[in-house]
Tab-separated table of C-alpha atoms in Angstrom:
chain	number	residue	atom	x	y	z
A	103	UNK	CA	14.252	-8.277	-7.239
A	104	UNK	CA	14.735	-12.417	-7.609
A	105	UNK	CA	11.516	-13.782	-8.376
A	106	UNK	CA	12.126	-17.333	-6.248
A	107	UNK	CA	9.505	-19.367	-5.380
A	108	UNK	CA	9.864	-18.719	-1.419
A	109	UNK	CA	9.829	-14.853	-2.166
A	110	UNK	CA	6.359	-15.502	-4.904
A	111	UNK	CA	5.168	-17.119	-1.597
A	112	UNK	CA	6.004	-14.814	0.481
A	113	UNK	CA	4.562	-11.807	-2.117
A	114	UNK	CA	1.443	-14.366	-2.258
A	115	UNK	CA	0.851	-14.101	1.221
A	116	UNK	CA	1.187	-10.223	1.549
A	117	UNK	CA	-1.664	-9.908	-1.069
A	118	UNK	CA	-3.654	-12.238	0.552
A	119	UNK	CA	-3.344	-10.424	3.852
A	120	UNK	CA	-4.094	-7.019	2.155
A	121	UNK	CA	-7.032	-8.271	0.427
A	122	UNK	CA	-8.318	-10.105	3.698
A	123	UNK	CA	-7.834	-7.274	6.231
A	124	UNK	CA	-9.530	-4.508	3.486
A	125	UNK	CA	-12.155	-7.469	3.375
A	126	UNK	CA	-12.969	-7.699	6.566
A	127	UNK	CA	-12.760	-3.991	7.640
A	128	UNK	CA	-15.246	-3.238	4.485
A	129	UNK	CA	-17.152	-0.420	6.221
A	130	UNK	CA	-13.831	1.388	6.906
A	131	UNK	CA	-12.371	0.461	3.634
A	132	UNK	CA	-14.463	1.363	0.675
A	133	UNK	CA	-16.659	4.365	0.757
A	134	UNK	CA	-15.417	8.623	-0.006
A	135	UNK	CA	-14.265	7.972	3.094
A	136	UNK	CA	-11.966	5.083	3.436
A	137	UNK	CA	-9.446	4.435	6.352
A	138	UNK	CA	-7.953	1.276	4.777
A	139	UNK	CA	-6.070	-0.316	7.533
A	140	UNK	CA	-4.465	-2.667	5.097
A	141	UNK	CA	-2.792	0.192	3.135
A	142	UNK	CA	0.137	-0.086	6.651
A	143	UNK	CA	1.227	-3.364	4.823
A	144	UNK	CA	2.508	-0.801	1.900
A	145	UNK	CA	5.669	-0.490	4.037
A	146	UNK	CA	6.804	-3.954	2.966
A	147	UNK	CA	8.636	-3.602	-0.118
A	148	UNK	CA	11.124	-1.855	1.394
A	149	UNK	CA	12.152	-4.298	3.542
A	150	UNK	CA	11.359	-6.973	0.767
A	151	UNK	CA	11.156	-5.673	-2.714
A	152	UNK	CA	9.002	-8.932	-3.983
A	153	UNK	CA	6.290	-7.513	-1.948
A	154	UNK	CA	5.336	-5.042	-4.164
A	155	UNK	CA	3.785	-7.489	-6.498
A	156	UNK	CA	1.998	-9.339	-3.912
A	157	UNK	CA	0.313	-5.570	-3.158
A	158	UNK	CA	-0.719	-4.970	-6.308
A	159	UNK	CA	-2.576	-8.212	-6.707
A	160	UNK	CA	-4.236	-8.177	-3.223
A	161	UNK	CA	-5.378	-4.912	-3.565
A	162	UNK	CA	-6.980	-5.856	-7.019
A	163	UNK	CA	-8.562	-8.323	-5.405
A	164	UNK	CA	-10.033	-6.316	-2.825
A	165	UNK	CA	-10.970	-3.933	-5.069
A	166	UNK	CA	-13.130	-6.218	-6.611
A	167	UNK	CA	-15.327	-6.300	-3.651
A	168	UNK	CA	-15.346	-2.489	-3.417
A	169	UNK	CA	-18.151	-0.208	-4.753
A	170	UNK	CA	-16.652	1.583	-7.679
A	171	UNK	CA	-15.704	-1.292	-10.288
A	172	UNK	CA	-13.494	-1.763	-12.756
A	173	UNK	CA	-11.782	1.886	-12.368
A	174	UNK	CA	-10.996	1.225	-8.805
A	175	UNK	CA	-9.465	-2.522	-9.544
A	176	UNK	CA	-7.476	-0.700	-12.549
A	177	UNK	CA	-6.032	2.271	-11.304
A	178	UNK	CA	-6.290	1.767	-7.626
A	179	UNK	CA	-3.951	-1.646	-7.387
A	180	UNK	CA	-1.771	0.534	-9.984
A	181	UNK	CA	-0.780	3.454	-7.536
A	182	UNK	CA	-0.541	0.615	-4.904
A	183	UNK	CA	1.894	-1.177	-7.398
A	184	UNK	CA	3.590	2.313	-7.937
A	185	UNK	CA	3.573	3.169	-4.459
A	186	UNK	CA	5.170	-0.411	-3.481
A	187	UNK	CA	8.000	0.031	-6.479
A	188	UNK	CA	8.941	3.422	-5.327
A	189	UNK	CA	9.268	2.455	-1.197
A	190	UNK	CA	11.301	-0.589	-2.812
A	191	UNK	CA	13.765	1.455	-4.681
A	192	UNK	CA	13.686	4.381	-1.800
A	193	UNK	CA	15.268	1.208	0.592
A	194	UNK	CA	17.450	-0.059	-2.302
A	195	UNK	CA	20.892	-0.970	-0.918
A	196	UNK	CA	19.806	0.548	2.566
A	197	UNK	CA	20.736	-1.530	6.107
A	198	UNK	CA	17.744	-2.445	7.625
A	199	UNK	CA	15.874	-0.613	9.869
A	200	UNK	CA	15.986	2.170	7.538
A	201	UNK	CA	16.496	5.391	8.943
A	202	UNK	CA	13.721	8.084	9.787
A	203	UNK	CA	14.351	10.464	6.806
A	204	UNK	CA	13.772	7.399	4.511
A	205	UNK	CA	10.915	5.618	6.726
A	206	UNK	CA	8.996	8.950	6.355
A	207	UNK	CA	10.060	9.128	2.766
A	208	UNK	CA	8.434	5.202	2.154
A	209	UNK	CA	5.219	5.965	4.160
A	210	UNK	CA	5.062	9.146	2.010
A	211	UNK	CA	4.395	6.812	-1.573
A	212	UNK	CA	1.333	5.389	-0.842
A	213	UNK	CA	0.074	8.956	-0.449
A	214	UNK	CA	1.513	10.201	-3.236
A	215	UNK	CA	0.165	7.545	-5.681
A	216	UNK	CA	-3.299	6.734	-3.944
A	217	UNK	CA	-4.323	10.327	-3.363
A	218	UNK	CA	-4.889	11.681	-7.152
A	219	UNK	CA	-5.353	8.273	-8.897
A	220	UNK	CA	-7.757	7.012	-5.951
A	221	UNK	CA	-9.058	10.073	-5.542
A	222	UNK	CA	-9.913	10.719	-9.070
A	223	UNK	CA	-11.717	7.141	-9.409
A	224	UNK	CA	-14.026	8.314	-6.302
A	225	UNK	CA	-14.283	11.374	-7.808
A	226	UNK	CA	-15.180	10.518	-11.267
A	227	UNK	CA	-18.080	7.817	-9.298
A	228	UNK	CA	-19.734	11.157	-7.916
A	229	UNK	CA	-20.727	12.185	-11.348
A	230	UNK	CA	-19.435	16.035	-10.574
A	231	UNK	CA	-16.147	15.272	-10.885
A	232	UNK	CA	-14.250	18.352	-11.496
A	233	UNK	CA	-15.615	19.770	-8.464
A	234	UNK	CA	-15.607	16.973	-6.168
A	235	UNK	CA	-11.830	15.969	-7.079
A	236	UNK	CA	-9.929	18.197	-5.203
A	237	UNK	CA	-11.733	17.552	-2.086
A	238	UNK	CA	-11.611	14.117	-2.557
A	239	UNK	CA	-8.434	13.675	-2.985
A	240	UNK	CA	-7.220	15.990	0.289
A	241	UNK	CA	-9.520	13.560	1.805
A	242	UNK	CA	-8.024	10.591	0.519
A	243	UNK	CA	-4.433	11.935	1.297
A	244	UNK	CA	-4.962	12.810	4.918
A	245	UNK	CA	-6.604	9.084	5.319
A	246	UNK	CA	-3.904	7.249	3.941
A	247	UNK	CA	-1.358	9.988	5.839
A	248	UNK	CA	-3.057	8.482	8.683
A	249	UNK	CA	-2.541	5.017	8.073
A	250	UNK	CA	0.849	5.019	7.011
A	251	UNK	CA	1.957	7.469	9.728
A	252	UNK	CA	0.144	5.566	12.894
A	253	UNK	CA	0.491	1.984	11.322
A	254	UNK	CA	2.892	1.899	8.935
A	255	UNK	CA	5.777	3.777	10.583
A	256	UNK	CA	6.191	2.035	13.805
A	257	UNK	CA	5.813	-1.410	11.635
A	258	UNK	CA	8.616	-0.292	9.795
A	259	UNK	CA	10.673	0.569	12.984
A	260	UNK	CA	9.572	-3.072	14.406
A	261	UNK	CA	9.279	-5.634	11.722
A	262	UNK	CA	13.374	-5.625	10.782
A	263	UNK	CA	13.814	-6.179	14.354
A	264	UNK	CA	11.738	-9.772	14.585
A	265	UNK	CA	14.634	-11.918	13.968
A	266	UNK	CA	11.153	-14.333	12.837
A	267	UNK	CA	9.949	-11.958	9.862
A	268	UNK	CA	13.236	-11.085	8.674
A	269	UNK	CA	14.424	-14.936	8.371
A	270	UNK	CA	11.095	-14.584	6.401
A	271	UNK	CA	11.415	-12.198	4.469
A	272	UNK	CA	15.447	-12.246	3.958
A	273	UNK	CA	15.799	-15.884	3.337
């Protein structure tokens, strides 16, 4: 992962565009139940590695804005940094468009990360933890399932095939 200015920009812009979309889509975003249309752009580190970063900050960002503080900016933007690292080195050294096997395997991190770590900073906000946890993160898994799976994996299918964002994103 080269750490060039054009990809810093191009990492800058993804976090920008995650925090702005979560932004905007607020209602749907934050909440115990949260359908964070933003979380799609999680695909992007497998096609450019940089990305990941860019993620991590955006989501901080947004997290700011959200309703359950400093936890959420913490641990939140960390699965989405974890989630981002592990899609990048799932795609490592792979032609672009990945194949299914791996494009369900990439749309797979951000549920793996977000669900317990998210799910146990919602949790924790209830005040009955222990017994709301498991729910919430089920919840929080099937959400995020959703996004990835109805957003994310057709962007992945798409995106390496716009000769525009791959110059982007390649260059």
């Amino acid at each position: 992962m080269k750490f060039t200015p054009r990809n810093l920009a191009f990492a800058a812009v993804v976090g920008a565009a995650y925090c702005a979309l979560t932004v905007l889509l607020a209602p749907i975003s934050f909440g115990v139940v949260q359908f964070r249309v933003a979380e799609a752009l999680c695909i992007l580190p497998a096609i450019m590695p940089v990305s990941a970063w860019g993620l991590w900050i955006g989501c901080a960002l947004a997290n700011f804005f959200g309703g359950y503080g400093l936890p959420d900016i913490v641990f939140g933007s960390l699965a989405t940094l974890g989630a981002g690292l592990c899609a990048a080195a799932i795609a490592k050294n792979c032609p672009q468009p990945l194949g299914f096997g791996r494009c369900i395997l990439v749309c797979a991190m951000p549920v793996v990360w977000n669900a317990p770590i998210v799910g146990a900073v919602i949790a924790y906000s209830t005040g009955a933890f222990l017994s709301a946890y498991p729910l919430t993160a089920l919840q929080l898994a099937v959400e995020e399932a959703g996004v990835l799976y109805l957003i994310g994996l057709p962007l992945m299918k798409l995106l390496p095939r716009s000769r525009a964002f791959m110059s982007l994103a390649r260059a």
